[in-house]
Coordinates of C-alpha atoms and ligand atoms in Angstrom, one line a residue:
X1 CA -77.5 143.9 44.0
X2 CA -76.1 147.3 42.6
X3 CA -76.3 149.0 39.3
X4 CA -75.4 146.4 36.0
X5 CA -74.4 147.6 32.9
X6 CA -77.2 148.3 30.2
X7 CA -74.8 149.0 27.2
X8 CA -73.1 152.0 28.7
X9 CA -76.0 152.7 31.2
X10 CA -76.1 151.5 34.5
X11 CA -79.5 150.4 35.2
X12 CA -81.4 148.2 38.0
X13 CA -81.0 144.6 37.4
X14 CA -84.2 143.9 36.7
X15 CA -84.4 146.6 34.2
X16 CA -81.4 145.6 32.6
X17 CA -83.2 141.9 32.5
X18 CA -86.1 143.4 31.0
X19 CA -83.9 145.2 28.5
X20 CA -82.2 142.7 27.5
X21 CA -84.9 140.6 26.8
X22 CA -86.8 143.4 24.4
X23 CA -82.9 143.5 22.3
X24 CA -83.5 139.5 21.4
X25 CA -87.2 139.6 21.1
X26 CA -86.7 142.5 18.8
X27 CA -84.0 140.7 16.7
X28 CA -84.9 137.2 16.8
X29 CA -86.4 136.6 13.4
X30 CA -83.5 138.6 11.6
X31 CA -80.6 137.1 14.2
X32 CA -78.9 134.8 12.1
X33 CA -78.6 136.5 8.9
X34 CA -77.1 139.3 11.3
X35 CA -74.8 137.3 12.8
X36 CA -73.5 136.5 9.2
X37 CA -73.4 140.5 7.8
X38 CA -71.7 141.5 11.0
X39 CA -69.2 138.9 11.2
X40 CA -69.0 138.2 7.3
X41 CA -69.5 134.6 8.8
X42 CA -66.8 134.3 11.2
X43 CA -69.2 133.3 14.1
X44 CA -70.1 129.9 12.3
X45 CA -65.6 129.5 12.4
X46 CA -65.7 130.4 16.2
X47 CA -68.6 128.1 17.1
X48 CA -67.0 125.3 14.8
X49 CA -63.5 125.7 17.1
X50 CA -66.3 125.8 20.1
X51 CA -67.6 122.2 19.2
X52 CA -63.6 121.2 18.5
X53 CA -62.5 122.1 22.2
X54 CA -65.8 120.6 23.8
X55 CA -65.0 117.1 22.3
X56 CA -68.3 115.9 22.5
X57 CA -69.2 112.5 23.0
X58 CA -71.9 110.1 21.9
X59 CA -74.7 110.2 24.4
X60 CA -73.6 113.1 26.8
X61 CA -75.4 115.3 28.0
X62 CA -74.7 118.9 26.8
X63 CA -76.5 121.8 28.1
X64 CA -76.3 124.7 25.7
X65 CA -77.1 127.9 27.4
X66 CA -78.3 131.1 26.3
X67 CA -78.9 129.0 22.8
X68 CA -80.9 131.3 21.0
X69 CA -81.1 130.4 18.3
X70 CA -79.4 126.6 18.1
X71 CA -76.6 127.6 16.4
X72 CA -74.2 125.9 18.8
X73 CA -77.0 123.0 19.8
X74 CA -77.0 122.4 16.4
X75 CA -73.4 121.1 16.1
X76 CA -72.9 119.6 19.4
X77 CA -76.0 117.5 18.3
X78 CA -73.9 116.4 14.9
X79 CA -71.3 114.7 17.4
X80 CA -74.5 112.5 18.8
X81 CA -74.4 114.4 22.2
X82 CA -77.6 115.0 23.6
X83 CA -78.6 118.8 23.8
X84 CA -80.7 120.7 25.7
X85 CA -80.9 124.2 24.7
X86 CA -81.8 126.9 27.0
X87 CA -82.6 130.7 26.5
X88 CA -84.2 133.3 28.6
X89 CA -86.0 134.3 25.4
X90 CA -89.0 132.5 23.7
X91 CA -88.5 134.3 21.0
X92 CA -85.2 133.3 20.3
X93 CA -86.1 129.5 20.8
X94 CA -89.4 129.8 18.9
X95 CA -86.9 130.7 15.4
X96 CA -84.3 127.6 16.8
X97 CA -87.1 125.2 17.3
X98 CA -88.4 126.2 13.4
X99 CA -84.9 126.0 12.2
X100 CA -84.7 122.8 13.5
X101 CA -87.3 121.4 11.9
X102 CA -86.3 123.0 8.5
X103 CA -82.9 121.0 8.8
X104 CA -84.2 117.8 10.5
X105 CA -82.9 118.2 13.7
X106 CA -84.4 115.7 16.2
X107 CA -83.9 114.8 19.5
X108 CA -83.0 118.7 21.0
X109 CA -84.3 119.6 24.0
X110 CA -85.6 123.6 24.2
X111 CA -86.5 124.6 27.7
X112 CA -87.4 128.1 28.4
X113 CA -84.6 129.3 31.7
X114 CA -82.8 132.2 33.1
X115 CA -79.3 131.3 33.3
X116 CA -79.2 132.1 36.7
X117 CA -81.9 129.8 38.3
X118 CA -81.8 126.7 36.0
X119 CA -84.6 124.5 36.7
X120 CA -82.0 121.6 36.6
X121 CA -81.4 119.1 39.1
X122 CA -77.6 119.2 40.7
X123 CA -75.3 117.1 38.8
X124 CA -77.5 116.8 35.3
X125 CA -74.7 117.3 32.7
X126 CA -71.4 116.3 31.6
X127 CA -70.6 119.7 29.9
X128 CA -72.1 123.1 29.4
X129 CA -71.4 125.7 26.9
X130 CA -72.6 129.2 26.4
X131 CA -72.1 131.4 23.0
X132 CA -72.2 135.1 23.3
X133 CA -75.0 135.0 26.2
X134 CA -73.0 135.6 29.2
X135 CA -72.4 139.3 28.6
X136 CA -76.0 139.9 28.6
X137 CA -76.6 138.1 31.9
X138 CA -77.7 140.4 35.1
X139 CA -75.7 138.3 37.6
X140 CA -73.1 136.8 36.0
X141 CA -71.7 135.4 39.0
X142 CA -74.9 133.3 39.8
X143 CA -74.6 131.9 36.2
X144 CA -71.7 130.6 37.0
X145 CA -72.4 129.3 40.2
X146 CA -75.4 127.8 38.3
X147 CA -73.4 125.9 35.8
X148 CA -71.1 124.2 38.4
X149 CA -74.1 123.1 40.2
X150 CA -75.8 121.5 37.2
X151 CA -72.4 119.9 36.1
X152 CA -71.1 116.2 37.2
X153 CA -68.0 115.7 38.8
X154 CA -65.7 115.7 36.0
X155 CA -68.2 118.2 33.9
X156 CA -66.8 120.6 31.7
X157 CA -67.7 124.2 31.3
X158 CA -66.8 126.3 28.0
X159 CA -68.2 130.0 27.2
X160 CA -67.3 131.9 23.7
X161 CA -67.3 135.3 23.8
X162 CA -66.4 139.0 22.7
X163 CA -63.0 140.0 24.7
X164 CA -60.7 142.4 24.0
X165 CA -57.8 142.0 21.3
X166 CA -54.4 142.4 21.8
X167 CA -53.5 143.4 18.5
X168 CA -53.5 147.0 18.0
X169 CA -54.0 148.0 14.7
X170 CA -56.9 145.8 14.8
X171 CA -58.2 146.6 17.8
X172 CA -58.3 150.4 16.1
X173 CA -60.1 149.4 13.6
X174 CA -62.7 146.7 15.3
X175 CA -63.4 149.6 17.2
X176 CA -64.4 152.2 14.4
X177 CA -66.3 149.1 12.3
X178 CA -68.4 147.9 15.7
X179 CA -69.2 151.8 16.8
X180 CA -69.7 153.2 13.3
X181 CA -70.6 150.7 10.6
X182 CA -72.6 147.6 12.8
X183 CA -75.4 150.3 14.2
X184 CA -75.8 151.2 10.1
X185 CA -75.9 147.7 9.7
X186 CA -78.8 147.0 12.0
X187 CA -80.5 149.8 11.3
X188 CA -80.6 148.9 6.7
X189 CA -81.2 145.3 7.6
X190 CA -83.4 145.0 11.2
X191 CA -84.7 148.6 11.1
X192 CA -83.6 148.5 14.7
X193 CA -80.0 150.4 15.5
X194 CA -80.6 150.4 19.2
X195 CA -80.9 146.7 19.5
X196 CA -76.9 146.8 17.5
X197 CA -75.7 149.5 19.7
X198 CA -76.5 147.5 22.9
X199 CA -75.0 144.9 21.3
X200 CA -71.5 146.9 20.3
X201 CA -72.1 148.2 23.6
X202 CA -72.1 145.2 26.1
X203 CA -69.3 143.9 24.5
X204 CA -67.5 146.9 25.3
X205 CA -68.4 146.5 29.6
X206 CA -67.7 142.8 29.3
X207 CA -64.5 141.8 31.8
X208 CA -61.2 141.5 29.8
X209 CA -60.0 137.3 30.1
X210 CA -57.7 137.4 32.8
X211 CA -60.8 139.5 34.8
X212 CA -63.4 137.1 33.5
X213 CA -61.1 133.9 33.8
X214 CA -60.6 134.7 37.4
X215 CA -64.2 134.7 38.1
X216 CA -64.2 131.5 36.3
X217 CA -62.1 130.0 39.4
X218 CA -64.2 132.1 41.9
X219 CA -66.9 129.8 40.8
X220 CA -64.6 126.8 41.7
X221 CA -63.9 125.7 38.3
X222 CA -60.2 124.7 38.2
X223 CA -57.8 124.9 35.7
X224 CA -59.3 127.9 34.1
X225 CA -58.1 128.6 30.8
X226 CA -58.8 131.8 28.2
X227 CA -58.1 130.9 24.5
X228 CA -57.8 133.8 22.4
X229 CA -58.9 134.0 18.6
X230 CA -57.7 136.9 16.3
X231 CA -55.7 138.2 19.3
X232 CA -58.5 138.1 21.8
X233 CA -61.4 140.0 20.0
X234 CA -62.9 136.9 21.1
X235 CA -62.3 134.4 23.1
X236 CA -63.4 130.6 24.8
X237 CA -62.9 130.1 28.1
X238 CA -63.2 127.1 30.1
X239 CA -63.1 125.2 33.3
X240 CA -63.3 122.0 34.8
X241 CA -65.9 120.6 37.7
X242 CA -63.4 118.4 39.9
Ligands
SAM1 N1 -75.8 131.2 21.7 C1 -76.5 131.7 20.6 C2 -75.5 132.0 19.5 O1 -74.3 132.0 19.7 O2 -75.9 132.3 18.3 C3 -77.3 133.0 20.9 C4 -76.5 134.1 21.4 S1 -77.4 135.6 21.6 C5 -76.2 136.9 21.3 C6 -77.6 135.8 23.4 C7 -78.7 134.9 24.0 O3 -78.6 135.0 25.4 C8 -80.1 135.4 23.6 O4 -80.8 134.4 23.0 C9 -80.7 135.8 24.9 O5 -82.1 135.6 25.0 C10 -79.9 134.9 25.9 N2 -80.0 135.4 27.3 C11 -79.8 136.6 27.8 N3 -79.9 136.7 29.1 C12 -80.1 135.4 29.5 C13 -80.3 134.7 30.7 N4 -80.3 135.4 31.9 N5 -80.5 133.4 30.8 C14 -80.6 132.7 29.6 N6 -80.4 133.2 28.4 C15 -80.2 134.6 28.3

């Protein structure tokens, strides 16, 4: 495999896996009251609309990728769905797993994978979802491959992510507030501005939604769809396993 993007480095892929894993090791135990200062709480609105288009159902099984934390576990779970969450990151899960217990969260599973070789067997789940993780995938092709292979027929697949939005006087000043203000942020609050500017940075390389939808459909997913929010500053895309 060629060079991936680091942020606005191109690095090996394994570096860039390595790298990526020091960013959410680094930020784990202060990730969620980030997520909340840098989005003055929209993420929890975006991850609610998530849950809305997922539908889930009593009993099915949901495989949350790239979970972190178990923000999005934690609310597919609510609808009786039975989750396992999966991150690269034992960090990450080691705060989800504690936050679950706080709230009294049963019945999650947490399994420790790389979202492009899942431990799962063909055919395990009836939808998969994925919150702000596949940016900071080395292959992101393979993860995709990887969820249609761990999907039933009939298995939906839904990712939430940064895009681009189409609003200009917005995107203007999105741009000034990630490269100039969120860096501060991480720096006063997690004493770590690199980890932010990776952050800012990655969602900067990330494929635009007619670029990312159409890799969607190279995975064989059909009826691909992008649904922008706030003009596409982010957006959920989604597919179908037919
Ligand atoms: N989904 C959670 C949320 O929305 O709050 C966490 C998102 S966090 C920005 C990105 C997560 O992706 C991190 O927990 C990180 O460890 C995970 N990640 C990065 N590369 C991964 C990979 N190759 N496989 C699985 N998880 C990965």
């Amino acid at each position: 495999m060629n060079k991936v993007s680091f942020g606005h480095e191109d690095v090996e892929p394994r570096e860039k896996t390595r790298r990526v894993r020091g960013v959410f090791s680094s930020v784990a135990s202060r990730y969620d009251l980030m997520n909340d200062l840098m989005s003055g709480g929209q993420h929890r609105l975006w991850k609610d609309l998530l849950v809305r288009r997922v539908r889930p159902r009593l009993g099915e099984a949901i495989l949350d990728m790239a979970g972190g934390t178990g923000d999005v576990a934690f609310r597919l779970a609510r609808h009786g769905a039975a989750v396992t969450v999966a991150d690269i990151n034992p960090d990450m899960l080691a705060v989800g797993i504690e936050r679950a217990k706080a709230r009294g969260i049963e019945g999650l599973a947490w399994a420790e994978e790389n979202a492009e070789t899942l431990s799962f067997a063909d055919k395990s789940f009836d939808a998969y979802t994925i919150a702000f993780g596949i940016r900071n995938v080395t292959d992101m092709p393979a993860a995709l491959a990887e969820a249609y292979r761990v999907l039933r027929t009939g298995g939906r697949f839904f990712c939430l992510e940064f895009s681009r939005t189409r609003w200009p006087g917005f995107a203007t000043l999105y741009e000034t507030y990630s490269r100039h203000v969120v860096p501060h942020i991480g720096k006063a609050v997690a004493n770590d501005a690199d980890s932010y500017r990776y952050l800012i940075e990655s969602i900067e390389r990330f494929p635009d939604m007619p670029t990312f939808k159409a890799m969607i459909e190279q995975a064989d997913f059909a009826n691909a769809k992008a649904e922008p929010i706030l003009g596409g500053l982010v957006a959920i895309h989604s597919g179908w396993k037919v």
